[in-house]
Coordinates of C-alpha atoms in Angstrom, one line a residue:
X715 CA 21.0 -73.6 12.9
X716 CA 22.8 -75.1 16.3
X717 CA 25.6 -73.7 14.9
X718 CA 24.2 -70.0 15.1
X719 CA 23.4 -70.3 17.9
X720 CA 26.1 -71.4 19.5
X721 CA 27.9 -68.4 17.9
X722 CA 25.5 -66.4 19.1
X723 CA 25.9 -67.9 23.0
X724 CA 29.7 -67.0 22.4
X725 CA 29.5 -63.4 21.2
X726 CA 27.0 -63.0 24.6
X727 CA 29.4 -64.2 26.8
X728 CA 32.7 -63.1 25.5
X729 CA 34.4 -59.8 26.2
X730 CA 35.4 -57.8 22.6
X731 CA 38.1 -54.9 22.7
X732 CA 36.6 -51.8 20.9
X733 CA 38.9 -52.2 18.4
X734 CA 37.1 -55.1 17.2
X735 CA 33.5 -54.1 17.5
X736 CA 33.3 -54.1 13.8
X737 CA 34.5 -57.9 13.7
X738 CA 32.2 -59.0 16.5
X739 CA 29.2 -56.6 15.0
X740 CA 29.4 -58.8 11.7
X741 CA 29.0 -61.8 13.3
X742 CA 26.6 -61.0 15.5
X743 CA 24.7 -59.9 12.4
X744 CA 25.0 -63.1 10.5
X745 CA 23.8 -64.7 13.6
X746 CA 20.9 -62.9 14.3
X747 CA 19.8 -63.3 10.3
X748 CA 20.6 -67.0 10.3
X749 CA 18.6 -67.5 13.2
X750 CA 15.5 -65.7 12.1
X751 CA 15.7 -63.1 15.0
X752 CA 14.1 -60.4 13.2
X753 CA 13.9 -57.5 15.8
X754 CA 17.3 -58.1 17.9
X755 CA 18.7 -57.9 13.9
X756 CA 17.0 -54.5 13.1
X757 CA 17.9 -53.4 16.5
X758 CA 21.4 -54.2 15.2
X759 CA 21.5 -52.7 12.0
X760 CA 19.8 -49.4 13.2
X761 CA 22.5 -48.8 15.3
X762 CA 25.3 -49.8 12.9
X763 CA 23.2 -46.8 10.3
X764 CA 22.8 -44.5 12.8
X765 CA 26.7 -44.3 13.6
X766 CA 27.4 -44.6 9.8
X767 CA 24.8 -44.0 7.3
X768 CA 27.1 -45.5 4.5
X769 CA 25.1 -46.7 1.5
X770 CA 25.7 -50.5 2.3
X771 CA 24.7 -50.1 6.2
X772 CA 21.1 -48.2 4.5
X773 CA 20.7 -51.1 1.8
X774 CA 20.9 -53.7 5.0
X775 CA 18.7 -52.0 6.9
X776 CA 15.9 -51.5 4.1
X777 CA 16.2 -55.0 3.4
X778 CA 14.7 -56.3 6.4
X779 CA 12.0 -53.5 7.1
X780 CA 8.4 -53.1 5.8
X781 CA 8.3 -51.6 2.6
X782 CA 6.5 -47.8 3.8
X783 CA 9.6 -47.8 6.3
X784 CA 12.2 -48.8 3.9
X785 CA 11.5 -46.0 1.0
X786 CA 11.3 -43.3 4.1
X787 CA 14.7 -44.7 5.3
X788 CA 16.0 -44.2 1.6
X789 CA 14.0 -40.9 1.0
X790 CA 16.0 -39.3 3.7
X791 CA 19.8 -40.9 3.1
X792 CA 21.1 -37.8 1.7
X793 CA 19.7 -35.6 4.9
X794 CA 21.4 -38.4 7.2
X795 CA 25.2 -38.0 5.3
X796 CA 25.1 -34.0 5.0
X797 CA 24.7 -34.5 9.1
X798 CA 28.2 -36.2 9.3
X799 CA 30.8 -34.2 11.3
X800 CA 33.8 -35.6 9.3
X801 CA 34.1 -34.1 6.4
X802 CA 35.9 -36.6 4.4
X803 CA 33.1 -39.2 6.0
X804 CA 30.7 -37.3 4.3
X805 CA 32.1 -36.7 1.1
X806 CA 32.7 -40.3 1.2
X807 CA 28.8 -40.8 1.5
X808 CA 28.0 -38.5 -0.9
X809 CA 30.1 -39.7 -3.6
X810 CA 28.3 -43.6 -2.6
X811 CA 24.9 -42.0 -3.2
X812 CA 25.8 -40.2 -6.5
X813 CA 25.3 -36.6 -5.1
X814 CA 28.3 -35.5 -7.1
X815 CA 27.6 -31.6 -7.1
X816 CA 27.2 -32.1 -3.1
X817 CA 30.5 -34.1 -2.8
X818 CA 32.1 -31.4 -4.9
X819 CA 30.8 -28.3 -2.3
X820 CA 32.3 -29.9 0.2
X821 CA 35.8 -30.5 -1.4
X822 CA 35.8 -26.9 -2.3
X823 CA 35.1 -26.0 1.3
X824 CA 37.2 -28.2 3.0
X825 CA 40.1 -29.2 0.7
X826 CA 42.8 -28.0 3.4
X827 CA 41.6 -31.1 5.4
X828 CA 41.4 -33.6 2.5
X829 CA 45.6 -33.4 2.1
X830 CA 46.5 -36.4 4.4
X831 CA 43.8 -38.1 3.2
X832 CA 44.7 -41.7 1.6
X833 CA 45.7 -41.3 -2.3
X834 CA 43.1 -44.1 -2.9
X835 CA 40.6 -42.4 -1.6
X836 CA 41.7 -38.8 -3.4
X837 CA 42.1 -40.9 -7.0
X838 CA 38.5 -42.4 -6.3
X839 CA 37.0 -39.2 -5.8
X840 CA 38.2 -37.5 -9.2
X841 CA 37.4 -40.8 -11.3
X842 CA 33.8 -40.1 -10.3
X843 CA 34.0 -36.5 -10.5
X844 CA 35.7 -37.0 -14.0
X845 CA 32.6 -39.3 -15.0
X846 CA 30.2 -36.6 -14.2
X847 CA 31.9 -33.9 -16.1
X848 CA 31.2 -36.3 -19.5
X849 CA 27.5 -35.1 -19.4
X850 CA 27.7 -32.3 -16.8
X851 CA 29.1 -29.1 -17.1
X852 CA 30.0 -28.3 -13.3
X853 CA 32.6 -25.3 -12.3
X854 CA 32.3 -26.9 -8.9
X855 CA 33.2 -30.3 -10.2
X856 CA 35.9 -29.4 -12.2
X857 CA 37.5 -27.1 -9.4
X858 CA 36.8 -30.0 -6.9
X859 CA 38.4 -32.3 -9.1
X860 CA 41.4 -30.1 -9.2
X861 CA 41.7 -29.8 -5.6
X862 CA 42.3 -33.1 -5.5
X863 CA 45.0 -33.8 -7.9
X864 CA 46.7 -30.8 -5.9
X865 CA 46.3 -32.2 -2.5
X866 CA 48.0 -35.8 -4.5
X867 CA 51.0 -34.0 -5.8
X868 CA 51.1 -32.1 -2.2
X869 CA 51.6 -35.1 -0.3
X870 CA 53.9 -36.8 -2.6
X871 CA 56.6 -34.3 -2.4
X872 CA 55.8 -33.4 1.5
X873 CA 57.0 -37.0 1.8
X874 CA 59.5 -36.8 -0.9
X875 CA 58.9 -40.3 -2.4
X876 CA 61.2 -39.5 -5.1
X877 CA 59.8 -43.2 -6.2
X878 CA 56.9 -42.0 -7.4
X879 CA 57.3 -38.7 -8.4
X880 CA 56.4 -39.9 -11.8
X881 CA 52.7 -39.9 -10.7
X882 CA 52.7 -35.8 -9.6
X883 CA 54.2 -35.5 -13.1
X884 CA 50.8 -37.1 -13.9
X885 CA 48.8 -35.1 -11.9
X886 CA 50.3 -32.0 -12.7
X887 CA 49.7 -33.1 -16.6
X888 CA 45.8 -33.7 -15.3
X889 CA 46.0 -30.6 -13.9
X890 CA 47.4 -28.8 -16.8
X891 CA 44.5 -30.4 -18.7
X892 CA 41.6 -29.1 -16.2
X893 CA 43.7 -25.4 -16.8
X894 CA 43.0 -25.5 -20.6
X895 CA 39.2 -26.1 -19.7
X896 CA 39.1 -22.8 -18.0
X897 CA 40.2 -21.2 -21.1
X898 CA 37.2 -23.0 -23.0
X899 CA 34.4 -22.3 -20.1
X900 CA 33.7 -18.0 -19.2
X901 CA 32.5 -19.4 -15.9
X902 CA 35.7 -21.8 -15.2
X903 CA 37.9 -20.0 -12.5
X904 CA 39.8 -20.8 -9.7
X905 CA 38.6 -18.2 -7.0
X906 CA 38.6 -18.4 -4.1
X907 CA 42.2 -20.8 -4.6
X908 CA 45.0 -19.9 -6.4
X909 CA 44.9 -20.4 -10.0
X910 CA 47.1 -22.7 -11.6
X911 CA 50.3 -20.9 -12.6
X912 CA 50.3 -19.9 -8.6
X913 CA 49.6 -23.4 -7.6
X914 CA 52.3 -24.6 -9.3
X915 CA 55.0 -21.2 -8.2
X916 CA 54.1 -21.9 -4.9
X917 CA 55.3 -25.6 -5.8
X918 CA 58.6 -24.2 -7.2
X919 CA 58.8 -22.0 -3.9
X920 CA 58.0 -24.8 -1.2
X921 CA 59.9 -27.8 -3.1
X922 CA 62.7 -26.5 -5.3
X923 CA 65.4 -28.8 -4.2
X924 CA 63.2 -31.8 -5.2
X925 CA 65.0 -31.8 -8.5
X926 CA 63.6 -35.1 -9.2
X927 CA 60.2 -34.5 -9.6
X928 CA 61.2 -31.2 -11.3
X929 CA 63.6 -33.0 -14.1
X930 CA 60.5 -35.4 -15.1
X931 CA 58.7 -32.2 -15.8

């Protein structure tokens, strides 16, 4: 306990770059919990919610308030992540709580955005999108899911990592794959997007000296 709060003394009095608010919010956090300081700590991890509503900063924050207030905090998650600005925030968010048809409407409306994103993040996106089509029949799903495998194989020839062109040989075999569901599903199509024997012209058009990529083909 002396401990805490000697950590606690030195977060007070110490001056923390922004950079490292993060670090410095974590430990003040620990402190505040280890040292019983119930309102300073919910003070705390209101804050940290309010500027992310992230499902881990919501299950911190029920954790510590009454039970009424806790299921109203939960009750209204999904209100708190459509209001993110960023979309790829809030697709993020959505994808954490499970609203997989959400997270797909947004893809669809802002995939333009989504094609710098990290490929982790891309390749996360359409294993849970994949997951959901199993039991769910979703156009938006499966068009969402495609958008994403496009914006993979985008960036990887943009950059011309001729090293791993073997994975957009992957995703264009993924992709090939989504295409043959169209054929099986009336209501599969690609509008308001290019279908995917444009997709993959415009490819030919924008990278045909990337003879690598289209050799493993």
């Amino acid at each position: 306990m002396g401990d805490a709060h000697r950590a606690l003394y030195w977060l007070a009095s110490t001056e923390w770059e922004p950079r490292f608010k993060g670090q410095r919010d974590e430990l003040l956090d620990q402190g505040l919990e280890a040292t019983g300081q119930t309102e300073r700590l919910t003070a705390l991890r209101q804050e940290q919610y309010k500027a992310n509503p992230c499902k881990a900063n919501l299950q911190a924050l029920a954790k510590i308030l009454p039970a009424e207030q806790a299921e109203e905090l939960t009750r209204h998650a999904l209100t708190r992540v459509l209001a993110i600005d960023n979309p790829e925030s809030r697709i993020r968010g959505l994808v954490e709580f499970n609203a997989i048809d959400l997270a797909a409407d947004e893809v669809l409306e802002h995939s333009p955005q989504l094609e710098a994103l990290f490929y982790s993040t891309l390749l996360n996106w359409i294993k849970r999108f994949e997951e959901h089509c199993k039991n769910n029949e979703s156009k938006a799903v499966w068009l969402a899911m495609a958008l994403c495998y496009r914006c993979l194989i985008k960036q990887i020839l943009q950059d011309a990592k001729s090293k791993i062109y073997h994975h957009a040989v992957k995703y264009v075999k993924a992709l090939q794959g989504l295409d043959a569901q169209a054929v099986l599903h009336d209501s599969y199509d690609y509008s308001p997007h290019p279908n995917h024997l444009q997709f993959m012209n415009e490819l030919r058009v924008r990278h045909s000296r990337k003879t690598a990529f289209w050799r493993e083909l």
